[in-house]
CSV table of C-alpha atoms in Angstrom, one decimal:
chain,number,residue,atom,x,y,z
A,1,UNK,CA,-9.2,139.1,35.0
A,2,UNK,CA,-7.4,141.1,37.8
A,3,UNK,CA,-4.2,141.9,38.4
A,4,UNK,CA,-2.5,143.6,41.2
A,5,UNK,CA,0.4,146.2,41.5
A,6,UNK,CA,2.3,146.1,44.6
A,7,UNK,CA,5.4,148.0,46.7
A,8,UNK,CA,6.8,145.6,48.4
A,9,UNK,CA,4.4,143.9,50.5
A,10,UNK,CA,1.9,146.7,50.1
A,11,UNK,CA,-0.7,146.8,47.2
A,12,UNK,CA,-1.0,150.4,44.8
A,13,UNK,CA,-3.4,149.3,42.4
A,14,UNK,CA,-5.5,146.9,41.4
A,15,UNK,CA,-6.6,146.3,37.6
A,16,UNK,CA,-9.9,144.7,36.2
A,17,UNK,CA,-10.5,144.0,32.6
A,18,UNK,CA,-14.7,142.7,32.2
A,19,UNK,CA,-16.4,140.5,29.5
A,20,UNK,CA,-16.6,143.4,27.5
A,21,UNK,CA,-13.5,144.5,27.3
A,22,UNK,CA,-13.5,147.3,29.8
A,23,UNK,CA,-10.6,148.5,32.0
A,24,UNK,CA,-11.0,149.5,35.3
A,25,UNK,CA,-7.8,150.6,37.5
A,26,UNK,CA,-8.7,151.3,41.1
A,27,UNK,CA,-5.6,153.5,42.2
A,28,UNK,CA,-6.6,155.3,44.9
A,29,UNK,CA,-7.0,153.6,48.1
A,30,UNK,CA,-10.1,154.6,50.1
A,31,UNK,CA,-9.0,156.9,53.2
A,32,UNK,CA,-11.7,155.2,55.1
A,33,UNK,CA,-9.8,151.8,53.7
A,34,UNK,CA,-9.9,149.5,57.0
A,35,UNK,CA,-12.6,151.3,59.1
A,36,UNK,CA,-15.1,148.8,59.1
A,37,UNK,CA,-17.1,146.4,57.1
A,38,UNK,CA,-19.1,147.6,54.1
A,39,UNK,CA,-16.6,150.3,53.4
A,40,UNK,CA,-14.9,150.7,50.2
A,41,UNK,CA,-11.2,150.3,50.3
A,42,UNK,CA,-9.9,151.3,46.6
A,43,UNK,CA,-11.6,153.9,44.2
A,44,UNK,CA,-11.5,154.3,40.7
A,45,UNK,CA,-8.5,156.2,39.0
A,46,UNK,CA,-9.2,155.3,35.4
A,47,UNK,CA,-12.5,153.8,33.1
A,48,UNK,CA,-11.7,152.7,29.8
A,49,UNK,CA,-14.2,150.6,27.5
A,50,UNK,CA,-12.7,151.5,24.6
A,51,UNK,CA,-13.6,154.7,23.8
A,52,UNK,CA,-11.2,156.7,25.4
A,53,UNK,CA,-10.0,156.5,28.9
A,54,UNK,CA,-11.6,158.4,31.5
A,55,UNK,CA,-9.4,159.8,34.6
A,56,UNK,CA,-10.6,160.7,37.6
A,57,UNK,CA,-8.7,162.3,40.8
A,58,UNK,CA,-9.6,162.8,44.2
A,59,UNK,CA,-9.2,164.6,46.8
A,60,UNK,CA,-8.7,163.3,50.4
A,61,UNK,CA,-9.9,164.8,53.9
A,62,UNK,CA,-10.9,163.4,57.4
A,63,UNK,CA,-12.2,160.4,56.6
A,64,UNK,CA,-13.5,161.0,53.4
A,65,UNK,CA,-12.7,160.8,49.6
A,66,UNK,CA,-14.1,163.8,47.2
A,67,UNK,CA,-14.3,163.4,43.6
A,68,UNK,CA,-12.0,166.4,42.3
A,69,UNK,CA,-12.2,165.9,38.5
A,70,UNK,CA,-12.9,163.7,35.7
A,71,UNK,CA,-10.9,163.9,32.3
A,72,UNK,CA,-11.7,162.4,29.0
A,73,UNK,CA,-9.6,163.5,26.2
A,74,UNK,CA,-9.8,167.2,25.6
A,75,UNK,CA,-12.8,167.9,28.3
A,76,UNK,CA,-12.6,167.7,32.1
A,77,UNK,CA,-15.7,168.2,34.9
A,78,UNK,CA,-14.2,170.2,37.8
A,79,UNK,CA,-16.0,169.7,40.9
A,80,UNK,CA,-15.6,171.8,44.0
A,81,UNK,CA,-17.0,171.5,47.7
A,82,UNK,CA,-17.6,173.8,50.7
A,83,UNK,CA,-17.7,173.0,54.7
A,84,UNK,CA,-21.6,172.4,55.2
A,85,UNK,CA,-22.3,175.1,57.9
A,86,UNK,CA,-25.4,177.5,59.0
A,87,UNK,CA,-28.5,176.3,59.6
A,88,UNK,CA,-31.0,175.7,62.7
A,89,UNK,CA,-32.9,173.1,64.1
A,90,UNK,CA,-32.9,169.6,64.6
A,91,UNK,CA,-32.3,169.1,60.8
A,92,UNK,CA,-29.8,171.3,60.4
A,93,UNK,CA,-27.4,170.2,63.2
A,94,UNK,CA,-27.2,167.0,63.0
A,95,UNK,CA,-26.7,166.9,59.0
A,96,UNK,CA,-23.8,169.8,60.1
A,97,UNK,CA,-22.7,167.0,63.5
A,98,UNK,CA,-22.7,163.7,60.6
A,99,UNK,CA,-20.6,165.6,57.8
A,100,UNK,CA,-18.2,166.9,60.4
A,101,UNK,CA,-17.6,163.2,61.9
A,102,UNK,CA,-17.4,161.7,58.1
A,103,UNK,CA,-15.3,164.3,56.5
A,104,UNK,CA,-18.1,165.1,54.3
A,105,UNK,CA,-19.0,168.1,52.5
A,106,UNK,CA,-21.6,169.7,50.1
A,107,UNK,CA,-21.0,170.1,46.4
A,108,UNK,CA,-21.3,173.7,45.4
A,109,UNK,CA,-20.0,174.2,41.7
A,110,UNK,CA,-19.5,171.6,38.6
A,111,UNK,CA,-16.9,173.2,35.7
A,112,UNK,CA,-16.9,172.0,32.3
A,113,UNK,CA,-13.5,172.2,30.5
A,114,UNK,CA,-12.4,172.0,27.3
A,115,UNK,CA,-8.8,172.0,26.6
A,116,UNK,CA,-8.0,174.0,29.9
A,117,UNK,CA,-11.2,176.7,29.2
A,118,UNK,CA,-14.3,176.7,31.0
A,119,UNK,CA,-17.2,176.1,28.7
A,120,UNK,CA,-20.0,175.7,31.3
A,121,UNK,CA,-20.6,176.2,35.0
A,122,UNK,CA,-23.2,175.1,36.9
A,123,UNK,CA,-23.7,176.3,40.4
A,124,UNK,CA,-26.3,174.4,43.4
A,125,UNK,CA,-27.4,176.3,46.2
A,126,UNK,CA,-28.8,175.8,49.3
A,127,UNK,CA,-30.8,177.4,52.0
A,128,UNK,CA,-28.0,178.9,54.1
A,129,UNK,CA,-26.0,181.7,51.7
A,130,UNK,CA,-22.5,180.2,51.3
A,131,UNK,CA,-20.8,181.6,54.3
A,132,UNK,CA,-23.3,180.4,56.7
A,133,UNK,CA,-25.9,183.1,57.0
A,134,UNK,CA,-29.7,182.1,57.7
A,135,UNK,CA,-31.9,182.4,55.3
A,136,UNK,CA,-35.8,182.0,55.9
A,137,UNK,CA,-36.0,178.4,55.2
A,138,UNK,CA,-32.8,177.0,57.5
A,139,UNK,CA,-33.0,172.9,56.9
A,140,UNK,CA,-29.8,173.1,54.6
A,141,UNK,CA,-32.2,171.7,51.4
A,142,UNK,CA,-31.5,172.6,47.5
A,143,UNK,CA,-32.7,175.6,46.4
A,144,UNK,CA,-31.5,176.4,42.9
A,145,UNK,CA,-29.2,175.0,40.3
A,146,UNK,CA,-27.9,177.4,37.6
A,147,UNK,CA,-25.8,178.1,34.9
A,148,UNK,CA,-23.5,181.0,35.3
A,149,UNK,CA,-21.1,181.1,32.0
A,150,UNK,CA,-24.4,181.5,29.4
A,151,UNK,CA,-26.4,184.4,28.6
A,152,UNK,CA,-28.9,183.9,28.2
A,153,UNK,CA,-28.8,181.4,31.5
A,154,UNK,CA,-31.0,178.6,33.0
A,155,UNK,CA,-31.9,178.2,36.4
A,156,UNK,CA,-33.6,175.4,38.2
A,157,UNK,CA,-35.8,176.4,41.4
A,158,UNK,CA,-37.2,173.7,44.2
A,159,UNK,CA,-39.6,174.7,46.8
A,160,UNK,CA,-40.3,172.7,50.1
A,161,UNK,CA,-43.1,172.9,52.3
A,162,UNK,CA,-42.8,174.4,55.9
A,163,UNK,CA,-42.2,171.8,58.1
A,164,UNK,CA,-44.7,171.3,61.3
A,165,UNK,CA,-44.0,173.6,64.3
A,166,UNK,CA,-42.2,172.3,67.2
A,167,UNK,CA,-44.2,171.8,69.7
A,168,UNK,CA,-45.2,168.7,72.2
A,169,UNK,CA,-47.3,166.9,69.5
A,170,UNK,CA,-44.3,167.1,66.8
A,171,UNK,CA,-41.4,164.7,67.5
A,172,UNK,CA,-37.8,165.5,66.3
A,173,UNK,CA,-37.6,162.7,64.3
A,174,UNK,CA,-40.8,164.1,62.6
A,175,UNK,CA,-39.7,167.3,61.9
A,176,UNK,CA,-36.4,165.6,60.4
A,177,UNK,CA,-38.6,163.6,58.2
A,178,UNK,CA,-41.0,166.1,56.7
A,179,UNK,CA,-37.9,168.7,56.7
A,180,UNK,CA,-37.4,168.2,52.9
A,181,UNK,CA,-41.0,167.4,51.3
A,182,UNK,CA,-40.5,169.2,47.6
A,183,UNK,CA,-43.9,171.3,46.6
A,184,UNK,CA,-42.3,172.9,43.3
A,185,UNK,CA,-40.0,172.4,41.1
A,186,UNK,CA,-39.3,175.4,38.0
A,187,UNK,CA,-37.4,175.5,35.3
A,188,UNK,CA,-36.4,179.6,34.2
A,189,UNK,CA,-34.3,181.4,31.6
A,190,UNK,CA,-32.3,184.2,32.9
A,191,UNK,CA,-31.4,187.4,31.3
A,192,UNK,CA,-29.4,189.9,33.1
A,193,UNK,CA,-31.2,190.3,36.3
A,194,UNK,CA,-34.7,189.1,35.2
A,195,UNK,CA,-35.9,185.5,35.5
A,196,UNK,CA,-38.9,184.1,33.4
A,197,UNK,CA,-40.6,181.2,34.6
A,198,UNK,CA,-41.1,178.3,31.1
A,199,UNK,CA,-42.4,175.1,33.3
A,200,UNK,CA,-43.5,174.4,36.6
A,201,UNK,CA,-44.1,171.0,38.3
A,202,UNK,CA,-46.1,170.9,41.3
A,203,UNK,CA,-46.4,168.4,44.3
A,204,UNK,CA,-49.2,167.8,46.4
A,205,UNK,CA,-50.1,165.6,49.7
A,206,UNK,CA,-53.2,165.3,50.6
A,207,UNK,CA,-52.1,163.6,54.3
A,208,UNK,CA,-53.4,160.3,53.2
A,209,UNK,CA,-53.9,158.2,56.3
A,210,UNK,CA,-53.1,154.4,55.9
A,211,UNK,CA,-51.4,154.7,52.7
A,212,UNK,CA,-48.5,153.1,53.9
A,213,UNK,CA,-47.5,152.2,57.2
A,214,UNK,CA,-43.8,152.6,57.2
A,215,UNK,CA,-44.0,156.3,56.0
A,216,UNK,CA,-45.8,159.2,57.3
A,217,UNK,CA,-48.9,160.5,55.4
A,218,UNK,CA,-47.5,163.8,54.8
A,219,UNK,CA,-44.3,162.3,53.0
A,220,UNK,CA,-46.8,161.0,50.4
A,221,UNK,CA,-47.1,162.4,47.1
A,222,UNK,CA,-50.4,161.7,45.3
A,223,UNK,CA,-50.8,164.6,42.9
A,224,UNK,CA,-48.4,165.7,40.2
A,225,UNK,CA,-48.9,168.5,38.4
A,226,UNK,CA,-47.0,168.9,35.0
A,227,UNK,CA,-46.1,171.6,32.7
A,228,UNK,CA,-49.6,172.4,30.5
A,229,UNK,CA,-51.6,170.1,33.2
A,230,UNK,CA,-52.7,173.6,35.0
């Protein structure tokens, strides 16, 4: 079934209940709501199959709706965002050109609360430092995701191979393409300043030719190494 809410003439909030008996209010209307076709016009405000209703708020800038916070009875997720900024190349500018025109930006830190205390925090970085310095690697990919409110703490670390030179053989659209090819992937404890190392995935590409023709042979994986594998 569906119902609607409205102001007058205008609609506030539509209502859904499914087979199964879950309740779906869609509150917040969509800031892109009426800027083309395929985009979504209402969001979710509450999600409730029973087992206790979840919330969920948002938060609204240029042309874009950012999930602020998600509440189910004593715990709540905080989610915060910075401006995507720093970075060179091809890559870089126009991820940096299409957030800007969207309203988009880059989660930086999820909070878990209970009861109005933060329990866990888990922080992602990326490969410009958070107010916009270059770092080595500059294509604006995940680095590391980590827990800050633990001791000990874990830590997630991804690796990306370089991507080709620029030069007359390399197109841009090429170097956009193999800008984000993951080699490594490890999973460390923390404690105090010193990071251990407990499992390590590995991906390789061998540059396959003809492996398939709507891909380029370096985006190809064809060798996983797992933890205890070597």
């Amino acid at each position: 079934t569906l119902e609607v809410t409205y102001s007058g003439d205008e609609p506030t909030s539509l209502t859904f209940l499914d087979e199964a008996g879950t309740r779906y209010v869609l509150g917040h209307p969509s800031v892109s709501n009426g800027l083309g076709k395929g985009r979504r016009r209402w969001l979710a405000t509450s999600i409730d199959e029973g087992a206790g209703e979840l919330t969920l708020d948002y938060a609204c800038r240029s042309g874009a709706d950012l999930l602020c916070s998600a509440r189910r009875r004593h715990l709540r997720l905080v989610f915060d965002y910075e401006v995507i900024s720093g970075g060179t190349g091809i890559a870089a500018t126009a991820i940096r050109v299409r957030s800007l025109g969207r309203g988009l930006e880059r989660l930086r830190q999820v909070t878990l609360e209970a009861d109005g205390v933060a329990i866990e925090q888990v922080l992602y970085e990326h490969d410009t430092s958070l107010d916009g310095a270059i770092l080595p690697a500059h294509f604006l990919n995940l680095t590391r995701v980590s827990s800050t409110l633990r001791t000990p703490s874990w830590v997630q670390a991804y690796a990306y191979a370089p991507p080709p030179a620029q030069d007359a053989t390399v197109t841009p659209y090429e170097r956009w393409a193999l800008a984000n090819e993951l080699t490594t992937v490890e999973m460390r404890v923390k404690t105090g300043g010193t990071e251990t190392r407990i499992a390590r995935w590995t991906y390789d590409r061998q540059d396959l030719q003809g492996s398939y023709q709507h891909i380029m042979p370096k985006e190809v994986v064809d060798r996983i190494v797992q933890p205890g594998q070597g």
